[in-house]
Short mmCIF file of C-alpha atoms in Angstrom, two decimals:
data_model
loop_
_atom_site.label_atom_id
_atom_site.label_comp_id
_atom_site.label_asym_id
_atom_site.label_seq_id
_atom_site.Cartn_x
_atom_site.Cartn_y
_atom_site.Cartn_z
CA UNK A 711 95.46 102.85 81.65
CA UNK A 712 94.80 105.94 83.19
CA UNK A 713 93.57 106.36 86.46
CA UNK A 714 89.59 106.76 87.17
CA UNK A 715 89.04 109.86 88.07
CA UNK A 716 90.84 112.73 89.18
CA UNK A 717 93.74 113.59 91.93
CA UNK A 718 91.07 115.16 94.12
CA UNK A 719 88.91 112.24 94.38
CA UNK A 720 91.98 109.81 94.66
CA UNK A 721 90.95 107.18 97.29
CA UNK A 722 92.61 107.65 100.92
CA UNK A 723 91.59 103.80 102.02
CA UNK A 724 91.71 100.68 99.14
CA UNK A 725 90.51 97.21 99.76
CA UNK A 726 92.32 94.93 97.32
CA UNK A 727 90.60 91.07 96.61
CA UNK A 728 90.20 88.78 94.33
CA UNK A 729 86.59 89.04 94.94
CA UNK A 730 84.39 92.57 95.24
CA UNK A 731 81.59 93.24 96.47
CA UNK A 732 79.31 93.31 93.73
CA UNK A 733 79.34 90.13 90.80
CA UNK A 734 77.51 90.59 87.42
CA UNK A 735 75.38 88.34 85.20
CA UNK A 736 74.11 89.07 82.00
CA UNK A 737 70.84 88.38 81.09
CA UNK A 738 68.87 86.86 78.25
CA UNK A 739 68.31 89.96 76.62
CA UNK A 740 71.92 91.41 77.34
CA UNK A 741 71.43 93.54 80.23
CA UNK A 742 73.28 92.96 83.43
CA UNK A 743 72.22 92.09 86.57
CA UNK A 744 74.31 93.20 89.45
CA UNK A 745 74.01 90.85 92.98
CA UNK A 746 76.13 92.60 95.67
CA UNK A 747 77.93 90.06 98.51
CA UNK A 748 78.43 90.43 102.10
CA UNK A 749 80.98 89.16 104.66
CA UNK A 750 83.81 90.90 106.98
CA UNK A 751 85.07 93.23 103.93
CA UNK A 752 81.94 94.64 103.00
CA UNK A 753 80.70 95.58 106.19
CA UNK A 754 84.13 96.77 107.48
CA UNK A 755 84.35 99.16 104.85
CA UNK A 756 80.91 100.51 105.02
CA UNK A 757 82.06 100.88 108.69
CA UNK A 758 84.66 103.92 107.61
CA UNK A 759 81.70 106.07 107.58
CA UNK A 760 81.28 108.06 104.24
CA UNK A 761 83.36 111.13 104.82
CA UNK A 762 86.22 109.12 103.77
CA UNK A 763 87.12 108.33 100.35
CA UNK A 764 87.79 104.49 99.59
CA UNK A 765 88.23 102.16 96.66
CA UNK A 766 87.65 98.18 96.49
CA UNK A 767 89.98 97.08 94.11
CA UNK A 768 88.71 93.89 92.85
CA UNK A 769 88.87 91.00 89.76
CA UNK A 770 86.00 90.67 86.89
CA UNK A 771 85.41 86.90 87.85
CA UNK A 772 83.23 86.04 84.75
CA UNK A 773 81.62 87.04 81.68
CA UNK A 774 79.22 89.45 83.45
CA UNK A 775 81.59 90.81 85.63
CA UNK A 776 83.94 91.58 82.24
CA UNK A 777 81.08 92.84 80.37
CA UNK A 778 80.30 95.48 83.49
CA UNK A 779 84.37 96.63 83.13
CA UNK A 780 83.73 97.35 79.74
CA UNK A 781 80.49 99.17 80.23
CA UNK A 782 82.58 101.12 83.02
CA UNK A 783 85.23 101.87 80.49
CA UNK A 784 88.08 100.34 82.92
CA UNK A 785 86.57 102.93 85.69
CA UNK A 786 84.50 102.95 88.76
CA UNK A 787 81.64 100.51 88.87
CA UNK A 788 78.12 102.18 88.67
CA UNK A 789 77.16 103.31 92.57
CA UNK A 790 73.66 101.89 92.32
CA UNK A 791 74.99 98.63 91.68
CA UNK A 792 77.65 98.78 94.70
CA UNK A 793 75.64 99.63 97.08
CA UNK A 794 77.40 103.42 97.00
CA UNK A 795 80.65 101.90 97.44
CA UNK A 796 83.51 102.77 94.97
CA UNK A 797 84.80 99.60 93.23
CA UNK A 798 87.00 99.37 90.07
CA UNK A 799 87.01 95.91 88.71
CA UNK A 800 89.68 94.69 86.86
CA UNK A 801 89.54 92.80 83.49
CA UNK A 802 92.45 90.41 83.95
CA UNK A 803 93.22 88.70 80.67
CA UNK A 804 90.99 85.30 81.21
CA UNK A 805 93.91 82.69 80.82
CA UNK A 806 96.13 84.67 82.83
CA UNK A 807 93.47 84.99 85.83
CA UNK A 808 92.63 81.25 85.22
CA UNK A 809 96.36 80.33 85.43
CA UNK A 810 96.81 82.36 88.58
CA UNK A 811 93.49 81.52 90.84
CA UNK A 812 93.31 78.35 89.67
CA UNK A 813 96.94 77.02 88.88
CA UNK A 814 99.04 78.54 91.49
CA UNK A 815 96.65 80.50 94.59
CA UNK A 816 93.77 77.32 94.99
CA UNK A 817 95.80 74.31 93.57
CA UNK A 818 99.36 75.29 94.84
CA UNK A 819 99.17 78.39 97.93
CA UNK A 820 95.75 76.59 99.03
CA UNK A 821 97.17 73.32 99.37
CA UNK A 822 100.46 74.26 100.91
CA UNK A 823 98.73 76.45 103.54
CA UNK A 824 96.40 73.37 104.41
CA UNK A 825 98.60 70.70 104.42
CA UNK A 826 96.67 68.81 102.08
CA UNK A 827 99.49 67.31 99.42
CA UNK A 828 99.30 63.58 99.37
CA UNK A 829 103.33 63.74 98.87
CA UNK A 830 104.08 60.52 97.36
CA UNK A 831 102.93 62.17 94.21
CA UNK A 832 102.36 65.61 94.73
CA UNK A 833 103.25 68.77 95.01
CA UNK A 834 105.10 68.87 91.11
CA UNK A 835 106.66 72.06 90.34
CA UNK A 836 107.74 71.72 86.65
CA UNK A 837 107.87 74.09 83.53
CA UNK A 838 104.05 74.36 83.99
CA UNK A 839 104.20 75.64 87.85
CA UNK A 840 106.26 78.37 86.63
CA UNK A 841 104.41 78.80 83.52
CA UNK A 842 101.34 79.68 85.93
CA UNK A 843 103.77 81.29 88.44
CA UNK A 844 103.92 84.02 85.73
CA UNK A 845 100.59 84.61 85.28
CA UNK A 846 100.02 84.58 89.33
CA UNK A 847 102.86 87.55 89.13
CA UNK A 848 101.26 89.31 86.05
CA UNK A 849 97.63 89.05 88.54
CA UNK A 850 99.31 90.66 91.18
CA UNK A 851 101.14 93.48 88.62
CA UNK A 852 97.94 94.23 87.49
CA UNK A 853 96.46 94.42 91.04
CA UNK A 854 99.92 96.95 92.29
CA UNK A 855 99.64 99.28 88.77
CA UNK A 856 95.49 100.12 90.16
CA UNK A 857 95.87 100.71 93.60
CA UNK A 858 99.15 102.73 92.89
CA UNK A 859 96.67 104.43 90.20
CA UNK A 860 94.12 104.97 92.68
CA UNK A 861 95.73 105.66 96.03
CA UNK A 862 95.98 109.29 97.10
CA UNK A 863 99.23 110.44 98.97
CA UNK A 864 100.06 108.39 102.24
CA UNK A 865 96.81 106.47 101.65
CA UNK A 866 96.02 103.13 103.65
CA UNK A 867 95.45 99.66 101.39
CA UNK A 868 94.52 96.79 102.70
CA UNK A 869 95.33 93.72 100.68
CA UNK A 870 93.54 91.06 100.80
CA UNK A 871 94.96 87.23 101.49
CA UNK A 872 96.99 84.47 99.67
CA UNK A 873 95.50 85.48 96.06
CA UNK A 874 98.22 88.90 96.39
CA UNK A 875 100.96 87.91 98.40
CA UNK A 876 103.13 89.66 95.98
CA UNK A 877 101.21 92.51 95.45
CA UNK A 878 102.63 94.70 98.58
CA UNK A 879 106.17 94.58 97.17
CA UNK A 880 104.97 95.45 93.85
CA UNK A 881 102.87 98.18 95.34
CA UNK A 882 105.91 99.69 97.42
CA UNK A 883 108.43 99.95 94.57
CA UNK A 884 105.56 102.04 92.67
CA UNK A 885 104.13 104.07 95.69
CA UNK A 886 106.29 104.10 98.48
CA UNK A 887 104.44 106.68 100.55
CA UNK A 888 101.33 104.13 101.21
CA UNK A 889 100.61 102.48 103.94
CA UNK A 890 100.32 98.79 103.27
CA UNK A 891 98.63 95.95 104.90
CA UNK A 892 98.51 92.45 103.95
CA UNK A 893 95.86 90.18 105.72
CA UNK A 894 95.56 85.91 105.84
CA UNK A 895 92.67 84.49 106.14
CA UNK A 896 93.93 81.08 105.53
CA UNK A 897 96.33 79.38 108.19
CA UNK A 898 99.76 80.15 107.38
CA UNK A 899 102.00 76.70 106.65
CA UNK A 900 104.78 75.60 108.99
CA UNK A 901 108.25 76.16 107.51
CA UNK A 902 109.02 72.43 106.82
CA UNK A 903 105.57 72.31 104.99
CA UNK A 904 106.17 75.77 103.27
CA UNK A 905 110.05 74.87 102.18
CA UNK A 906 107.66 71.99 99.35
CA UNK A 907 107.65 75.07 97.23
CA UNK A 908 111.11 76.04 95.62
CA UNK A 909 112.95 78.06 97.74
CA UNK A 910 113.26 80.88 95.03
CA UNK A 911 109.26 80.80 94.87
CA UNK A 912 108.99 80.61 98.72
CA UNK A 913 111.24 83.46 99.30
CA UNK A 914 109.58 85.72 96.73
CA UNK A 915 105.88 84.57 98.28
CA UNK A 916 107.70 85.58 102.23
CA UNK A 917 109.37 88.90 100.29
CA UNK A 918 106.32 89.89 98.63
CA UNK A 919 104.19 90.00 102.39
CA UNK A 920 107.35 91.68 103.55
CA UNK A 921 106.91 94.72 101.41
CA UNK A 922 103.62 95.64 103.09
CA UNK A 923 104.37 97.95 106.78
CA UNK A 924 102.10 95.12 108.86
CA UNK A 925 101.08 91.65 108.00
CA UNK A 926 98.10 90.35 109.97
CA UNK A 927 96.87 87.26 110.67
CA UNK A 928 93.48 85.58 112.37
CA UNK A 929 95.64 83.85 115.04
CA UNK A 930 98.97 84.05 116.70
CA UNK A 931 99.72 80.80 115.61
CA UNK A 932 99.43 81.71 111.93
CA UNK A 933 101.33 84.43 112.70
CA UNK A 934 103.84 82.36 114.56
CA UNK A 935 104.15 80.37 111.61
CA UNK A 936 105.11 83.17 108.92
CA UNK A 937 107.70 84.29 110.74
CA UNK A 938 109.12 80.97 111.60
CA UNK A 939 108.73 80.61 107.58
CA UNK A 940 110.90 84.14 107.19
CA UNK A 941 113.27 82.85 109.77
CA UNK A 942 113.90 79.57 107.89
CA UNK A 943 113.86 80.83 104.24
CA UNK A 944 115.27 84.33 104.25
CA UNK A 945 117.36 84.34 107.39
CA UNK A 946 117.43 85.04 110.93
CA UNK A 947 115.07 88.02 111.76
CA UNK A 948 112.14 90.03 109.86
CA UNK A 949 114.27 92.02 107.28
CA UNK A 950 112.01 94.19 105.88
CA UNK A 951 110.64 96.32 109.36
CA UNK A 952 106.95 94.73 108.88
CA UNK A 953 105.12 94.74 112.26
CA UNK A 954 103.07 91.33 112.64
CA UNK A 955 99.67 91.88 113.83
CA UNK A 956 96.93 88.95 114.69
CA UNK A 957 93.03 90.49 114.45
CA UNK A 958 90.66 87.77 115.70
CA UNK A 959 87.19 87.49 112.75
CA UNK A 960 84.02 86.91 115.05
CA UNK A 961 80.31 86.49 113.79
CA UNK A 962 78.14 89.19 112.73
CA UNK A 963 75.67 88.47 115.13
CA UNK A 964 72.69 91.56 114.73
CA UNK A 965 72.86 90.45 110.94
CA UNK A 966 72.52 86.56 112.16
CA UNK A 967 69.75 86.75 114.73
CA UNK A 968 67.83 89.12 112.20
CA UNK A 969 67.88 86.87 109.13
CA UNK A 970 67.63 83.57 111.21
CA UNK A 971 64.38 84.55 112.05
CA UNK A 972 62.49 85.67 108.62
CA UNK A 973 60.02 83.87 107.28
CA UNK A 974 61.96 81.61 104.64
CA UNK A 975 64.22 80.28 107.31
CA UNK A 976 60.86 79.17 109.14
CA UNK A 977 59.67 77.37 106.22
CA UNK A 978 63.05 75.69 106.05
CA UNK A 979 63.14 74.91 109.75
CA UNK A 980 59.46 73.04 109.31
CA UNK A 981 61.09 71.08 106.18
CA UNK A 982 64.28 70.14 107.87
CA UNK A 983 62.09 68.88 110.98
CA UNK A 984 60.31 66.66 108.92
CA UNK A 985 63.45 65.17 106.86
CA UNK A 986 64.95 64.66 110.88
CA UNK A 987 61.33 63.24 112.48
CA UNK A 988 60.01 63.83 115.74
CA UNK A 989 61.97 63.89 119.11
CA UNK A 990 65.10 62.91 117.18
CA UNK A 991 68.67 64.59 117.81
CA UNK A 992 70.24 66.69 115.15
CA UNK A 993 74.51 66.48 114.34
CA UNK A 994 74.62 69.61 112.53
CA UNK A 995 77.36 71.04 110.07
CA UNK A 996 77.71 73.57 107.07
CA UNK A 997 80.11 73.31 104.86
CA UNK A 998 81.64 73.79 101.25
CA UNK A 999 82.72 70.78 99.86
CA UNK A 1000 86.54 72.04 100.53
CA UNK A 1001 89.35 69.70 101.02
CA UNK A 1002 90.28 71.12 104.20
CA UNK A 1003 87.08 70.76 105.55
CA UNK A 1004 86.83 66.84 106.49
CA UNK A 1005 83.51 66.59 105.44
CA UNK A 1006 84.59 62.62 104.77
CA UNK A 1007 86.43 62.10 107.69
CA UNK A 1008 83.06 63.53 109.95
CA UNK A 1009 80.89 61.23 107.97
CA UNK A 1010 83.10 58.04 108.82
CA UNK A 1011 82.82 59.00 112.42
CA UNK A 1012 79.28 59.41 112.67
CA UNK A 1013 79.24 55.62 111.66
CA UNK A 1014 81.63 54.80 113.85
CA UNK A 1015 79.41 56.62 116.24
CA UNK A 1016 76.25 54.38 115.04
CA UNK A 1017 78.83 51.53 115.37
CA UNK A 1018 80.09 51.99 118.68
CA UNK A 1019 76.64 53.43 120.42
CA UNK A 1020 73.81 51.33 118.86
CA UNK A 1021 71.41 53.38 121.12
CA UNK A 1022 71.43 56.25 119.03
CA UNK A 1023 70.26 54.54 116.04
CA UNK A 1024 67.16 56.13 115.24
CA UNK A 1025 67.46 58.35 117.60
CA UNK A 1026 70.26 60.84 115.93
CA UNK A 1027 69.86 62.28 112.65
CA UNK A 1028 73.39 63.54 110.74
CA UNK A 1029 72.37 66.71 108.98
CA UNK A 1030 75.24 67.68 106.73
CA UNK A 1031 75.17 70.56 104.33
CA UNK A 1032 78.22 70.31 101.65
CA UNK A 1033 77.81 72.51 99.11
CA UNK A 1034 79.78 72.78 96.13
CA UNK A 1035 83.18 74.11 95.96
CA UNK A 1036 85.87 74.90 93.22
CA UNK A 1037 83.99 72.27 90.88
CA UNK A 1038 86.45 73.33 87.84
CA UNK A 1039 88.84 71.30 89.46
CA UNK A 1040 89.07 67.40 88.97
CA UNK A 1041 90.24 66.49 92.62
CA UNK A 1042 87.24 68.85 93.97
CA UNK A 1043 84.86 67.01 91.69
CA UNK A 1044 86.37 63.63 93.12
CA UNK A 1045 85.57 64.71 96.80
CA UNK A 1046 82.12 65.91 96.62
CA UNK A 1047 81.74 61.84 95.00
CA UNK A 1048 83.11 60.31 97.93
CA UNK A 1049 80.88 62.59 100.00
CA UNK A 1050 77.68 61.09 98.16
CA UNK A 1051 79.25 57.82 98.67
CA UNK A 1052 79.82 57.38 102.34
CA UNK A 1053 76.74 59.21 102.91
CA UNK A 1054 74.79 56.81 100.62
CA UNK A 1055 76.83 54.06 102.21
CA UNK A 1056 75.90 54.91 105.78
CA UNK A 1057 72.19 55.32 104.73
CA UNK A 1058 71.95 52.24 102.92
CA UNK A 1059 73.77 50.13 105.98
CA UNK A 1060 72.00 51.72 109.08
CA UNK A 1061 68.87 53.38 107.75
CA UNK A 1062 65.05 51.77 108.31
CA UNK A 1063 61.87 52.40 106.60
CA UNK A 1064 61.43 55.56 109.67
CA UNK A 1065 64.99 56.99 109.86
CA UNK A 1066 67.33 58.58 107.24
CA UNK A 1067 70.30 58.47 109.20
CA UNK A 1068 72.60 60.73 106.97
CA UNK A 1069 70.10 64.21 105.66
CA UNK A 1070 72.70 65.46 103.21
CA UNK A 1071 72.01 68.84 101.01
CA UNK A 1072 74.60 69.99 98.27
CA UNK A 1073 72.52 73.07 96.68
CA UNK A 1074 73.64 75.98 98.61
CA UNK A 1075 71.17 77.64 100.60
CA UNK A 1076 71.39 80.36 103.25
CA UNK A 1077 68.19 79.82 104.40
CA UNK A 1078 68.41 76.50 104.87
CA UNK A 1079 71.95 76.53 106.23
CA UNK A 1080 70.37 79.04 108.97
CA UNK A 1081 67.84 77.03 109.67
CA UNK A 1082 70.06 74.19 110.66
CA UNK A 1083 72.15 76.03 112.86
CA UNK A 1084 69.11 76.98 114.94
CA UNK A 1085 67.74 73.25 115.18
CA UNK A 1086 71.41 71.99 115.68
CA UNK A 1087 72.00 69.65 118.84
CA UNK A 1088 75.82 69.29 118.20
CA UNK A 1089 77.41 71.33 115.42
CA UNK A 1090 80.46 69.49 113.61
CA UNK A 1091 83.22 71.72 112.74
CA UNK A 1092 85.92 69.14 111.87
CA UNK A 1093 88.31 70.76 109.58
CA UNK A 1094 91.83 69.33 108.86
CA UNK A 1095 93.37 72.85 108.89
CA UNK A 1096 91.25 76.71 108.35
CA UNK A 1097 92.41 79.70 109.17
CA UNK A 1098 89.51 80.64 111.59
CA UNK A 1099 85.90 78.72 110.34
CA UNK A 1100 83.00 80.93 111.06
CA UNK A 1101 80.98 78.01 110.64
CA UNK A 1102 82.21 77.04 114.29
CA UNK A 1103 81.30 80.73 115.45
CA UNK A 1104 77.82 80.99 114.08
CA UNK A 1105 75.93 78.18 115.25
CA UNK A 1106 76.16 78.98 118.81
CA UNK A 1107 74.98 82.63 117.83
CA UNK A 1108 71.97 81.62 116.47
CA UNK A 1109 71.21 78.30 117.84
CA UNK A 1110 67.19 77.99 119.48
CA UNK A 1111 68.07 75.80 122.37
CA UNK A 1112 72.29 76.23 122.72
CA UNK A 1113 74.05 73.52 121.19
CA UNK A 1114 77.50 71.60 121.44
CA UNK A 1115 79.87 72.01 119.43
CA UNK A 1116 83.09 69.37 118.72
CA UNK A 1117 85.51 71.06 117.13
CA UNK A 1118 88.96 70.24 115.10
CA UNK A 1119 91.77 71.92 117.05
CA UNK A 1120 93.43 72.51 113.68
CA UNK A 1121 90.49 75.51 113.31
CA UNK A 1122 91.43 78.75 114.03
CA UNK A 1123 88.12 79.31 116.00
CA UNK A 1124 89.75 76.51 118.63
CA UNK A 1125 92.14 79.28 120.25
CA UNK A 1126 88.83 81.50 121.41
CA UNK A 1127 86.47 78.72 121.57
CA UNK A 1128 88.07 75.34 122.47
CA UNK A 1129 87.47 75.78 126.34
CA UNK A 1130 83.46 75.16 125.71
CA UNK A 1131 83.97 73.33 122.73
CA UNK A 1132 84.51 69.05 122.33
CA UNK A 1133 88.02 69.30 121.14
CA UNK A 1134 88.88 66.42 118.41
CA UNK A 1135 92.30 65.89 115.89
CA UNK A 1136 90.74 65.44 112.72
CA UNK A 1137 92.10 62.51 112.02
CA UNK A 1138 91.10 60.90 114.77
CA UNK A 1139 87.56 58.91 113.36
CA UNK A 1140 87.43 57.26 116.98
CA UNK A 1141 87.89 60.12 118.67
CA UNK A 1142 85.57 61.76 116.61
CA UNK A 1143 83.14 59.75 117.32
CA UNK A 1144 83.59 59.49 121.24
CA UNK A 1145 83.09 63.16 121.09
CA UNK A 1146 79.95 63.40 119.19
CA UNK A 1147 78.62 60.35 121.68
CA UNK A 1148 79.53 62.79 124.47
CA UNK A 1149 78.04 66.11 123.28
CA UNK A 1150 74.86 64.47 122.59
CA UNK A 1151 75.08 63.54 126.38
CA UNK A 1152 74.76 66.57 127.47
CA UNK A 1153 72.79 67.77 129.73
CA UNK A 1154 70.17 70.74 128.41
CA UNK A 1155 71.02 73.04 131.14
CA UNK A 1156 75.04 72.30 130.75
CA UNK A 1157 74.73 72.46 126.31
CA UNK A 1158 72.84 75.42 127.20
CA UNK A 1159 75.19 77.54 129.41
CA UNK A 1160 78.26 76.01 127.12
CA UNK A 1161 76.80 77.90 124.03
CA UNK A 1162 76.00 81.15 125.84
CA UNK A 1163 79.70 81.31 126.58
CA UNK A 1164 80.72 80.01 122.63
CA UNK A 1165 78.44 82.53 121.11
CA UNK A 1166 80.03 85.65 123.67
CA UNK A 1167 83.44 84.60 122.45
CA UNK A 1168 82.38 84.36 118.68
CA UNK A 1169 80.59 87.65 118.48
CA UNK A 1170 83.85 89.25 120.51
CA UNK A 1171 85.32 90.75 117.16
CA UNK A 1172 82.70 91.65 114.63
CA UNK A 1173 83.77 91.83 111.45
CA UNK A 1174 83.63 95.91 111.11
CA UNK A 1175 85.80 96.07 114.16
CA UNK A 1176 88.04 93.53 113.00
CA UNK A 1177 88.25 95.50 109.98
CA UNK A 1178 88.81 99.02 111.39
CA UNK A 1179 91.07 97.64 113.93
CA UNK A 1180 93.75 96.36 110.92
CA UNK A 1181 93.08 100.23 109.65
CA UNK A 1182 93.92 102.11 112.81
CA UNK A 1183 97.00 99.60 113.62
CA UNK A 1184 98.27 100.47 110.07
CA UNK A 1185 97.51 104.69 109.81
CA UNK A 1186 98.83 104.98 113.73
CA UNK A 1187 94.69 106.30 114.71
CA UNK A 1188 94.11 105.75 118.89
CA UNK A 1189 91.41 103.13 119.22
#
């Protein structure tokens, strides 16, 4: 295909992820509607200012995403849906992106990064692993062949986590005068957990990162990891040159105070304070209903907590958002079941005509989840393993009267936050448990002063910095 537009307008930064900015649906009557996302990417790049030229390089994700490609003709996305930014979308043959998000990056790079194989049985890489391994390298081709399309000379791409670890080697045998960056934004496995995959797949996952001139990471720990992994796979020492770079994500917090305090959130705040009833504590936590996230493993030690501590029967109201997650896949399904279950369970055991001990919401709402965050006592962040959880970052920010937050020292949020935070191992339901007893102990001044200092270290990197700082490490700029 030939490239967009013309060698004038070629981009001179790219953003490459599975996900844009912008997602399509089509409507009844055929037209399409265009909703346009937020987050660290979108921001960042709106943060280049618009004298420079840039391209998001992105995957049609549905039917109205494909339908907008073709209405593009393969090109640029229409501006007014974008928001002005430039994005070409591209329409990945259906089974081959299916094979390749869902097969290999969420059901095999997912699960190796988060430790979450139940061995006995799994991981099984057989003729169908490298059936979908193909399609996972034809994904990343296709990603390599329209950033080298797009790119102008020497420009600066910035690819985007686990979905296109192969696309930076692919990218530098086509256009080896770019600057390339690779960015995590999962944790990155140790190397006896990373050596499940076969080593020809693991070395070609380690070689493909390698091709790009830095590979960041939101921790040093993650980054530890990697090259511990290149160490014990390809050899002693990084062979390829790549610098190793670690760029903190913090909360947006202007965007979070503004839109925690519009009028929907309000109206959720006065619904949520009646499902919780008056004078009554509230254990807070957002999540997806993601393996990695423990949502099960929390719920088991809030009983234990109602177990243990009698006293707060009644008094204590769990308040746990799990909204669903990856639902096209069986063992995703099976989790946001056992999630119902216990939280059924623990209702139907503890609760009393007066007192809903578990609230539990699993329609996603923004409004709602902000609400919660501001009415939060103690905010669970539990995770068995995430690469940073913002979660963990933005309750503090937004929180009315401070709150406390426990927190799984497996998130990646624990290296700037676990000094003010109750620090728990997430499989740990008794010490869990002891935690939450203790942070609802608090004392209002000491909660208070705790989440002035959380919310100054989770608003220490906003995400445009975090994003320009991964751009000026990579083009050699002074900060």
């Amino acid at each position: 295909m030939a490239s967009s537009h013309g060698a004038a307008e070629k981009a001179q930064v790219l953003v490459a992820s599975n996900r844009g900015p912008v997602s399509y649906q089509v409507r009844q009557d055929g037209s399409l509607h265009a909703r346009r996302g937020g987050g660290g990417l979108v921001s960042g790049l709106s943060a280049i200012g618009p004298d420079t030229d840039s391209v998001w390089v992105c995957a049609a994700l549905g039917d109205g995403d494909r339908a907008a490609v073709g209405r593009a003709d393969g090109g640029l996305l229409p501006a007014g849906d974008t928001g002005g930014q430039r994005v070409r979308m591209l329409d990945i043959d259906a089974a081959v992106h299916a094979d390749a998000y869902n097969g290999i990056a969420n059901s095999v790079l997912w699960f190796v990064h988060h430790m979450l194989y139940q061995t006995p049985l799994e991981p099984v890489f057989d003729a169908e692993f490298r059936r979908q391994w193909a399609a996972y390298r034809a994904y990343n081709q296709a990603f390599a062949e329209a950033l080298a399309e797009e790119a102008a000379e020497g420009a600066a791409v910035l690819i985007q986590d686990y979905h296109l670890a192969l696309a930076p080697r692919m990218l530098r045998r086509l256009r080896p005068d770019l600057r390339i960056g690779h960015f995590s934004h999962t944790p990155w496995a140790p190397p006896d957990y990373f050596r499940l995959l076969p080593d020809d797949i693991a070395a070609e996952l380690l070689t493909g990162i390698l091709g790009a001139d830095r590979a960041a990471f939101l921790t040093r720990r993650w980054a530890d990891a990697f090259t511990a992994c290149c160490h014990a796979v390809l050899g002693p020492g990084i062979p390829s040159g790549t610098r190793i770079g670690v760029h903190g994500l913090g909360a947006d917090a202007d965007f979070l105070r503004e839109r925690a305090h519009r009028e929907d959130v309000a109206e959720r705040m006065a619904a949520l304070r009646e499902e919780i009833g008056p004078g009554r504590r509230a254990i807070v936590r957002v999540d997806r209903t993601e393996l990695s996230k423990n949502i099960v493993r929390g719920l088991l030690a809030y009983r234990q907590l109602l177990d243990d501590h009698p006293e707060w029967r009644e008094r204590v109201v769990h308040v746990a958002f799990a909204y669903p997650s990856r639902q096209d896949l069986a063992v995703y399904r099976d989790y946001t079941a056992e999630v119902r279950r216990v939280a059924d369970e623990i209702n139907e055991r503890y609760g009393t005509p007066g007192w809903t001990p578990v609230v539990l919401h699993v329609k996603d709402d923004f409004a709602r989840s902000l609400a919660a965050y501001r009415l939060a006592d103690v905010a669970l962040v539990n995770p068995i393993r995430d690469g940073m959880n913002l979660v963990a970052k933005e309750v503090p920010v937004v929180s009315d009267a401070g709150c406390a937050l426990v927190l799984s020292r497996e998130a990646g949020a624990h290296e700037e936050l676990g000094e003010d935070a109750f620090t728990v191992n997430p499989y740990d339901i008794t010490g869990t448990a002891r935690a939450l007893h203790e942070a609802l102990g608090l004392p209002a001044e000491e909660r208070a002063a705790r989440s002035k200092r959380l919310a100054a270290a989770a608003t220490a990197l906003p995400p445009a910095r975090w994003f320009l700082d991964q751009l000026r490490e990579l083009t050699g700029q002074p900060s």
